[in-house]
PDB file of C-alpha atoms in Angstrom:
ATOM      1  CA  UNK K   1       5.937 -55.296  -3.347  1.00  0.00           C
ATOM      2  CA  UNK K   2       2.279 -55.904  -2.517  1.00  0.00           C
ATOM      3  CA  UNK K   3       1.740 -58.675  -0.059  1.00  0.00           C
ATOM      4  CA  UNK K   4      -0.776 -61.489   0.209  1.00  0.00           C
ATOM      5  CA  UNK K   5      -4.232 -60.045   0.208  1.00  0.00           C
ATOM      6  CA  UNK K   6      -7.286 -61.747   1.815  1.00  0.00           C
ATOM      7  CA  UNK K   7     -10.770 -60.839   2.271  1.00  0.00           C
ATOM      8  CA  UNK K   8     -12.970 -60.545   4.262  1.00  0.00           C
ATOM      9  CA  UNK K   9     -10.931 -59.815   7.406  1.00  0.00           C
ATOM     10  CA  UNK K  10     -13.867 -60.979   9.630  1.00  0.00           C
ATOM     11  CA  UNK K  11     -16.952 -63.005   9.137  1.00  0.00           C
ATOM     12  CA  UNK K  12     -19.653 -64.126  11.475  1.00  0.00           C
ATOM     13  CA  UNK K  13     -22.140 -66.804  10.281  1.00  0.00           C
ATOM     14  CA  UNK K  14     -24.610 -69.214  11.701  1.00  0.00           C
ATOM     15  CA  UNK K  15     -23.907 -72.922  11.620  1.00  0.00           C
ATOM     16  CA  UNK K  16     -25.119 -74.620   8.562  1.00  0.00           C
ATOM     17  CA  UNK K  17     -24.630 -71.509   6.474  1.00  0.00           C
ATOM     18  CA  UNK K  18     -22.120 -71.160   3.677  1.00  0.00           C
ATOM     19  CA  UNK K  19     -19.007 -68.888   3.550  1.00  0.00           C
ATOM     20  CA  UNK K  20     -16.225 -68.206   1.080  1.00  0.00           C
ATOM     21  CA  UNK K  21     -12.844 -66.545   1.530  1.00  0.00           C
ATOM     22  CA  UNK K  22     -10.657 -64.976  -1.139  1.00  0.00           C
ATOM     23  CA  UNK K  23      -6.890 -64.795  -1.485  1.00  0.00           C
ATOM     24  CA  UNK K  24      -4.773 -62.923  -3.974  1.00  0.00           C
ATOM     25  CA  UNK K  25      -1.151 -64.176  -3.622  1.00  0.00           C
ATOM     26  CA  UNK K  26       1.981 -62.085  -4.355  1.00  0.00           C
ATOM     27  CA  UNK K  27       2.397 -61.576  -8.047  1.00  0.00           C
ATOM     28  CA  UNK K  28       4.408 -64.439  -9.670  1.00  0.00           C
ATOM     29  CA  UNK K  29       4.084 -66.802  -6.793  1.00  0.00           C
ATOM     30  CA  UNK K  30       3.289 -70.202  -8.077  1.00  0.00           C
ATOM     31  CA  UNK K  31       2.606 -71.892  -4.696  1.00  0.00           C
ATOM     32  CA  UNK K  32      -0.449 -71.011  -2.578  1.00  0.00           C
ATOM     33  CA  UNK K  33      -1.458 -72.431   0.676  1.00  0.00           C
ATOM     34  CA  UNK K  34      -4.591 -72.266   2.778  1.00  0.00           C
ATOM     35  CA  UNK K  35      -4.200 -72.852   6.573  1.00  0.00           C
ATOM     36  CA  UNK K  36      -6.638 -73.095   9.435  1.00  0.00           C
ATOM     37  CA  UNK K  37      -5.602 -71.787  12.854  1.00  0.00           C
ATOM     38  CA  UNK K  38      -7.828 -72.634  15.692  1.00  0.00           C
ATOM     39  CA  UNK K  39      -7.391 -70.399  18.788  1.00  0.00           C
ATOM     40  CA  UNK K  40      -4.276 -71.346  20.807  1.00  0.00           C
ATOM     41  CA  UNK K  41      -2.886 -73.607  18.116  1.00  0.00           C
ATOM     42  CA  UNK K  42      -0.375 -73.287  15.275  1.00  0.00           C
ATOM     43  CA  UNK K  43      -1.716 -73.187  11.676  1.00  0.00           C
ATOM     44  CA  UNK K  44      -2.627 -76.473  10.068  1.00  0.00           C
ATOM     45  CA  UNK K  45      -2.301 -76.898   6.327  1.00  0.00           C
ATOM     46  CA  UNK K  46      -5.657 -77.416   4.600  1.00  0.00           C
ATOM     47  CA  UNK K  47      -4.538 -77.303   0.882  1.00  0.00           C
ATOM     48  CA  UNK K  48      -1.519 -76.524  -1.227  1.00  0.00           C
ATOM     49  CA  UNK K  49      -1.753 -75.496  -4.846  1.00  0.00           C
ATOM     50  CA  UNK K  50       1.134 -75.297  -7.378  1.00  0.00           C
ATOM     51  CA  UNK K  51      -0.167 -72.990 -10.076  1.00  0.00           C
ATOM     52  CA  UNK K  52      -3.786 -74.237 -10.604  1.00  0.00           C
ATOM     53  CA  UNK K  53      -3.124 -77.841  -9.516  1.00  0.00           C
ATOM     54  CA  UNK K  54      -3.578 -79.348  -6.040  1.00  0.00           C
ATOM     55  CA  UNK K  55      -0.349 -80.686  -4.605  1.00  0.00           C
ATOM     56  CA  UNK K  56      -1.763 -81.666  -1.169  1.00  0.00           C
ATOM     57  CA  UNK K  57      -5.199 -81.650   0.221  1.00  0.00           C
ATOM     58  CA  UNK K  58      -4.931 -84.547   2.583  1.00  0.00           C
ATOM     59  CA  UNK K  59      -6.057 -82.591   5.589  1.00  0.00           C
ATOM     60  CA  UNK K  60      -8.944 -80.761   3.885  1.00  0.00           C
ATOM     61  CA  UNK K  61     -12.401 -81.909   5.193  1.00  0.00           C
ATOM     62  CA  UNK K  62     -13.712 -82.555   1.618  1.00  0.00           C
ATOM     63  CA  UNK K  63     -17.259 -83.201   2.808  1.00  0.00           C
ATOM     64  CA  UNK K  64     -17.681 -79.515   3.664  1.00  0.00           C
ATOM     65  CA  UNK K  65     -14.564 -77.706   2.433  1.00  0.00           C
ATOM     66  CA  UNK K  66     -13.571 -76.911  -1.011  1.00  0.00           C
ATOM     67  CA  UNK K  67     -10.913 -74.669  -2.775  1.00  0.00           C
ATOM     68  CA  UNK K  68     -10.063 -73.656  -6.197  1.00  0.00           C
ATOM     69  CA  UNK K  69      -7.305 -71.716  -7.953  1.00  0.00           C
ATOM     70  CA  UNK K  70      -8.771 -71.715 -11.567  1.00  0.00           C
ATOM     71  CA  UNK K  71      -6.371 -69.437 -13.281  1.00  0.00           C
ATOM     72  CA  UNK K  72      -3.354 -70.120 -11.098  1.00  0.00           C
ATOM     73  CA  UNK K  73      -3.582 -66.754  -9.443  1.00  0.00           C
ATOM     74  CA  UNK K  74      -6.425 -66.037  -6.985  1.00  0.00           C
ATOM     75  CA  UNK K  75      -7.847 -68.620  -4.931  1.00  0.00           C
ATOM     76  CA  UNK K  76     -11.131 -69.195  -2.956  1.00  0.00           C
ATOM     77  CA  UNK K  77     -11.869 -71.354  -0.036  1.00  0.00           C
ATOM     78  CA  UNK K  78     -15.422 -72.409   0.702  1.00  0.00           C
ATOM     79  CA  UNK K  79     -17.122 -73.969   3.659  1.00  0.00           C
ATOM     80  CA  UNK K  80     -20.542 -75.525   3.127  1.00  0.00           C
ATOM     81  CA  UNK K  81     -22.177 -76.115   5.553  1.00  0.00           C
ATOM     82  CA  UNK K  82     -20.244 -74.506   8.328  1.00  0.00           C
ATOM     83  CA  UNK K  83     -20.065 -76.108  11.767  1.00  0.00           C
ATOM     84  CA  UNK K  84     -19.236 -74.561  15.158  1.00  0.00           C
ATOM     85  CA  UNK K  85     -15.722 -76.123  15.166  1.00  0.00           C
ATOM     86  CA  UNK K  86     -14.826 -74.227  11.937  1.00  0.00           C
ATOM     87  CA  UNK K  87     -14.429 -71.080  13.921  1.00  0.00           C
ATOM     88  CA  UNK K  88     -10.756 -70.156  13.273  1.00  0.00           C
ATOM     89  CA  UNK K  89      -8.462 -67.856  11.466  1.00  0.00           C
ATOM     90  CA  UNK K  90      -8.085 -68.892   7.858  1.00  0.00           C
ATOM     91  CA  UNK K  91      -4.568 -67.964   6.534  1.00  0.00           C
ATOM     92  CA  UNK K  92      -3.542 -67.770   2.999  1.00  0.00           C
ATOM     93  CA  UNK K  93       0.234 -67.855   2.108  1.00  0.00           C
ATOM     94  CA  UNK K  94       2.213 -67.912  -1.087  1.00  0.00           C
ATOM     95  CA  UNK K  95       5.793 -68.734  -2.086  1.00  0.00           C
ATOM     96  CA  UNK K  96       7.692 -68.337  -5.271  1.00  0.00           C
ATOM     97  CA  UNK K  97       8.225 -71.959  -5.628  1.00  0.00           C
ATOM     98  CA  UNK K  98       8.000 -75.037  -3.557  1.00  0.00           C
ATOM     99  CA  UNK K  99       9.390 -74.526  -0.054  1.00  0.00           C
ATOM    100  CA  UNK K 100      12.772 -76.167   0.490  1.00  0.00           C
ATOM    101  CA  UNK K 101      14.366 -74.554  -2.400  1.00  0.00           C
ATOM    102  CA  UNK K 102      17.109 -72.091  -1.482  1.00  0.00           C
ATOM    103  CA  UNK K 103      15.889 -68.704  -0.349  1.00  0.00           C
ATOM    104  CA  UNK K 104      12.273 -69.687  -0.879  1.00  0.00           C
ATOM    105  CA  UNK K 105      10.002 -68.668   2.078  1.00  0.00           C
ATOM    106  CA  UNK K 106       6.325 -68.315   2.520  1.00  0.00           C
ATOM    107  CA  UNK K 107       4.531 -65.002   2.817  1.00  0.00           C
ATOM    108  CA  UNK K 108       1.326 -64.794   4.761  1.00  0.00           C
ATOM    109  CA  UNK K 109      -1.891 -62.756   4.515  1.00  0.00           C
ATOM    110  CA  UNK K 110      -3.666 -60.994   7.212  1.00  0.00           C
ATOM    111  CA  UNK K 111      -6.141 -63.906   7.689  1.00  0.00           C
ATOM    112  CA  UNK K 112      -9.796 -64.127   7.785  1.00  0.00           C
ATOM    113  CA  UNK K 113     -11.248 -64.622  11.232  1.00  0.00           C
ATOM    114  CA  UNK K 114     -14.427 -66.744  11.022  1.00  0.00           C
ATOM    115  CA  UNK K 115     -16.921 -67.121  13.927  1.00  0.00           C
ATOM    116  CA  UNK K 116     -19.646 -69.737  13.526  1.00  0.00           C
ATOM    117  CA  UNK K 117     -22.421 -69.294  16.010  1.00  0.00           C
TER     118      UNK K 117
ATOM    119  CA  UNK M   1       5.570 -86.829  10.992  1.00  0.00           C
ATOM    120  CA  UNK M   2       7.406 -83.899  12.556  1.00  0.00           C
ATOM    121  CA  UNK M   3       6.468 -82.749  15.949  1.00  0.00           C
ATOM    122  CA  UNK M   4       7.261 -79.122  16.781  1.00  0.00           C
ATOM    123  CA  UNK M   5       7.229 -77.977  20.493  1.00  0.00           C
ATOM    124  CA  UNK M   6       7.536 -74.467  21.643  1.00  0.00           C
ATOM    125  CA  UNK M   7       8.176 -73.240  25.248  1.00  0.00           C
ATOM    126  CA  UNK M   8       6.998 -71.348  27.081  1.00  0.00           C
ATOM    127  CA  UNK M   9       3.430 -71.060  25.926  1.00  0.00           C
ATOM    128  CA  UNK M  10       3.012 -67.759  27.687  1.00  0.00           C
ATOM    129  CA  UNK M  11       5.636 -65.262  28.697  1.00  0.00           C
ATOM    130  CA  UNK M  12       5.199 -61.944  30.439  1.00  0.00           C
ATOM    131  CA  UNK M  13       8.304 -59.631  30.681  1.00  0.00           C
ATOM    132  CA  UNK M  14       9.117 -56.041  31.745  1.00  0.00           C
ATOM    133  CA  UNK M  15      10.251 -53.587  29.182  1.00  0.00           C
ATOM    134  CA  UNK M  16      13.990 -53.943  28.613  1.00  0.00           C
ATOM    135  CA  UNK M  17      14.266 -57.578  29.586  1.00  0.00           C
ATOM    136  CA  UNK M  18      16.107 -60.154  27.523  1.00  0.00           C
ATOM    137  CA  UNK M  19      13.625 -62.743  26.156  1.00  0.00           C
ATOM    138  CA  UNK M  20      14.241 -66.284  24.884  1.00  0.00           C
ATOM    139  CA  UNK M  21      11.677 -68.506  23.153  1.00  0.00           C
ATOM    140  CA  UNK M  22      12.574 -72.079  22.518  1.00  0.00           C
ATOM    141  CA  UNK M  23      11.504 -74.503  19.640  1.00  0.00           C
ATOM    142  CA  UNK M  24      12.293 -78.161  19.349  1.00  0.00           C
ATOM    143  CA  UNK M  25      11.437 -80.547  16.520  1.00  0.00           C
ATOM    144  CA  UNK M  26      11.532 -84.294  16.166  1.00  0.00           C
ATOM    145  CA  UNK M  27      12.845 -85.035  12.748  1.00  0.00           C
ATOM    146  CA  UNK M  28      15.434 -83.643  10.448  1.00  0.00           C
ATOM    147  CA  UNK M  29      14.437 -80.448   8.626  1.00  0.00           C
ATOM    148  CA  UNK M  30      15.745 -78.306   5.781  1.00  0.00           C
ATOM    149  CA  UNK M  31      14.876 -74.972   7.341  1.00  0.00           C
ATOM    150  CA  UNK M  32      13.126 -73.429  10.326  1.00  0.00           C
ATOM    151  CA  UNK M  33      11.041 -70.288  10.327  1.00  0.00           C
ATOM    152  CA  UNK M  34      10.257 -67.888  13.048  1.00  0.00           C
ATOM    153  CA  UNK M  35       7.070 -65.926  12.671  1.00  0.00           C
ATOM    154  CA  UNK M  36       5.316 -63.126  14.467  1.00  0.00           C
ATOM    155  CA  UNK M  37       1.504 -62.929  14.695  1.00  0.00           C
ATOM    156  CA  UNK M  38      -0.213 -59.888  15.943  1.00  0.00           C
ATOM    157  CA  UNK M  39      -3.846 -59.773  17.237  1.00  0.00           C
ATOM    158  CA  UNK M  40      -6.140 -60.072  14.169  1.00  0.00           C
ATOM    159  CA  UNK M  41      -4.225 -62.966  12.742  1.00  0.00           C
ATOM    160  CA  UNK M  42      -1.658 -61.597  10.228  1.00  0.00           C
ATOM    161  CA  UNK M  43       1.623 -63.301  10.242  1.00  0.00           C
ATOM    162  CA  UNK M  44       5.025 -61.757   9.435  1.00  0.00           C
ATOM    163  CA  UNK M  45       8.069 -63.868   8.746  1.00  0.00           C
ATOM    164  CA  UNK M  46      10.935 -62.867  10.982  1.00  0.00           C
ATOM    165  CA  UNK M  47      13.657 -65.387  10.037  1.00  0.00           C
ATOM    166  CA  UNK M  48      14.263 -68.398   7.920  1.00  0.00           C
ATOM    167  CA  UNK M  49      17.452 -70.370   8.876  1.00  0.00           C
ATOM    168  CA  UNK M  50      18.971 -73.725   8.326  1.00  0.00           C
ATOM    169  CA  UNK M  51      22.191 -73.335  10.370  1.00  0.00           C
ATOM    170  CA  UNK M  52      23.992 -71.041  12.744  1.00  0.00           C
ATOM    171  CA  UNK M  53      22.518 -67.669  13.674  1.00  0.00           C
ATOM    172  CA  UNK M  54      20.783 -64.714  12.192  1.00  0.00           C
ATOM    173  CA  UNK M  55      20.337 -61.196  13.579  1.00  0.00           C
ATOM    174  CA  UNK M  56      17.912 -58.542  12.597  1.00  0.00           C
ATOM    175  CA  UNK M  57      17.764 -55.492  14.807  1.00  0.00           C
ATOM    176  CA  UNK M  58      16.968 -56.614  18.342  1.00  0.00           C
ATOM    177  CA  UNK M  59      15.975 -60.071  17.188  1.00  0.00           C
ATOM    178  CA  UNK M  60      18.388 -63.046  17.166  1.00  0.00           C
ATOM    179  CA  UNK M  61      17.605 -66.505  15.942  1.00  0.00           C
ATOM    180  CA  UNK M  62      19.762 -69.531  16.471  1.00  0.00           C
ATOM    181  CA  UNK M  63      19.544 -73.149  15.422  1.00  0.00           C
ATOM    182  CA  UNK M  64      21.327 -76.336  16.486  1.00  0.00           C
ATOM    183  CA  UNK M  65      20.774 -78.982  13.818  1.00  0.00           C
ATOM    184  CA  UNK M  66      22.341 -81.783  15.830  1.00  0.00           C
ATOM    185  CA  UNK M  67      20.153 -81.016  18.951  1.00  0.00           C
ATOM    186  CA  UNK M  68      16.998 -80.176  16.743  1.00  0.00           C
ATOM    187  CA  UNK M  69      16.556 -77.064  18.616  1.00  0.00           C
ATOM    188  CA  UNK M  70      16.142 -73.374  17.783  1.00  0.00           C
ATOM    189  CA  UNK M  71      15.814 -70.302  19.911  1.00  0.00           C
ATOM    190  CA  UNK M  72      14.532 -66.739  19.214  1.00  0.00           C
ATOM    191  CA  UNK M  73      15.921 -64.000  21.389  1.00  0.00           C
ATOM    192  CA  UNK M  74      14.730 -60.386  21.815  1.00  0.00           C
ATOM    193  CA  UNK M  75      17.150 -57.934  23.428  1.00  0.00           C
ATOM    194  CA  UNK M  76      15.847 -54.816  25.166  1.00  0.00           C
ATOM    195  CA  UNK M  77      12.229 -55.971  24.848  1.00  0.00           C
ATOM    196  CA  UNK M  78       9.533 -53.268  24.248  1.00  0.00           C
ATOM    197  CA  UNK M  79       5.797 -53.412  24.613  1.00  0.00           C
ATOM    198  CA  UNK M  80       5.403 -53.280  20.841  1.00  0.00           C
ATOM    199  CA  UNK M  81       7.151 -56.634  20.754  1.00  0.00           C
ATOM    200  CA  UNK M  82       4.006 -58.189  22.345  1.00  0.00           C
ATOM    201  CA  UNK M  83       2.644 -60.779  19.957  1.00  0.00           C
ATOM    202  CA  UNK M  84       2.540 -64.480  19.378  1.00  0.00           C
ATOM    203  CA  UNK M  85       5.785 -65.928  18.151  1.00  0.00           C
ATOM    204  CA  UNK M  86       5.525 -69.185  16.134  1.00  0.00           C
ATOM    205  CA  UNK M  87       8.221 -71.548  14.936  1.00  0.00           C
ATOM    206  CA  UNK M  88       7.695 -73.631  11.878  1.00  0.00           C
ATOM    207  CA  UNK M  89       9.821 -76.491  10.724  1.00  0.00           C
ATOM    208  CA  UNK M  90      10.186 -77.314   6.989  1.00  0.00           C
ATOM    209  CA  UNK M  91      10.604 -80.945   6.409  1.00  0.00           C
ATOM    210  CA  UNK M  92      12.993 -81.657   3.532  1.00  0.00           C
ATOM    211  CA  UNK M  93      11.017 -84.488   1.976  1.00  0.00           C
ATOM    212  CA  UNK M  94       7.472 -83.124   2.468  1.00  0.00           C
ATOM    213  CA  UNK M  95       8.367 -79.539   1.689  1.00  0.00           C
ATOM    214  CA  UNK M  96       5.514 -78.445   4.018  1.00  0.00           C
ATOM    215  CA  UNK M  97       5.586 -76.388   7.250  1.00  0.00           C
ATOM    216  CA  UNK M  98       4.797 -77.861  10.566  1.00  0.00           C
ATOM    217  CA  UNK M  99       3.952 -75.211  13.005  1.00  0.00           C
ATOM    218  CA  UNK M 100       4.546 -75.043  16.805  1.00  0.00           C
ATOM    219  CA  UNK M 101       1.473 -73.831  18.838  1.00  0.00           C
ATOM    220  CA  UNK M 102       3.105 -70.415  19.489  1.00  0.00           C
ATOM    221  CA  UNK M 103       4.411 -68.430  22.462  1.00  0.00           C
ATOM    222  CA  UNK M 104       2.172 -65.493  23.592  1.00  0.00           C
ATOM    223  CA  UNK M 105       4.611 -62.745  24.690  1.00  0.00           C
ATOM    224  CA  UNK M 106       3.489 -59.718  26.581  1.00  0.00           C
ATOM    225  CA  UNK M 107       5.974 -56.955  27.455  1.00  0.00           C
ATOM    226  CA  UNK M 108       4.778 -54.611  30.047  1.00  0.00           C
ATOM    227  CA  UNK M 109       5.896 -50.954  30.155  1.00  0.00           C
TER     228      UNK M 109
END
């Protein structure tokens, strides 16, 4: 079974530039998550999709971050414009259904390490 | 809001040692995950448990629901076990994962 695919693996940009990350979840997984993990901290949920609808984006800085999952499969996360404090690993995860259902767990991608200089 | 605390933050061990990483959380949960993160960022799920104990190879995870505490044990540790270990609590109502800040484990040969 193919895992969660993310690209790029690494990205270095200057502050005020724009950047986009891509995620392809495991086939058939309806729920998709984007997390931000700052160095030395645990991941923090940015946005959760159920199919192509947003379930929770309460912690997404909407003035600069946006995400979409138009066809309910792939997803992109964009930052525009980037700030120095956006330097982090951006993790995508997917699950078959909503977490909390029996035997439902999240599967994580390799992450995209963003450095803003 | 669920607070998830891990200890220790950093752990250095000699190859072969028995290792324990602890995780405590503040509110009731429906499940707890133990995750392993290697340099570069990718995360692998090790265990998901809601009660008792699970074992996979040299890894053992236990959870005490009443005490709101879980432990991850590694027997006969090996340098390839060096990684960040993260616990994540799944709150029943929110159906979201709250992550601990991770434990950096280094196993020396």
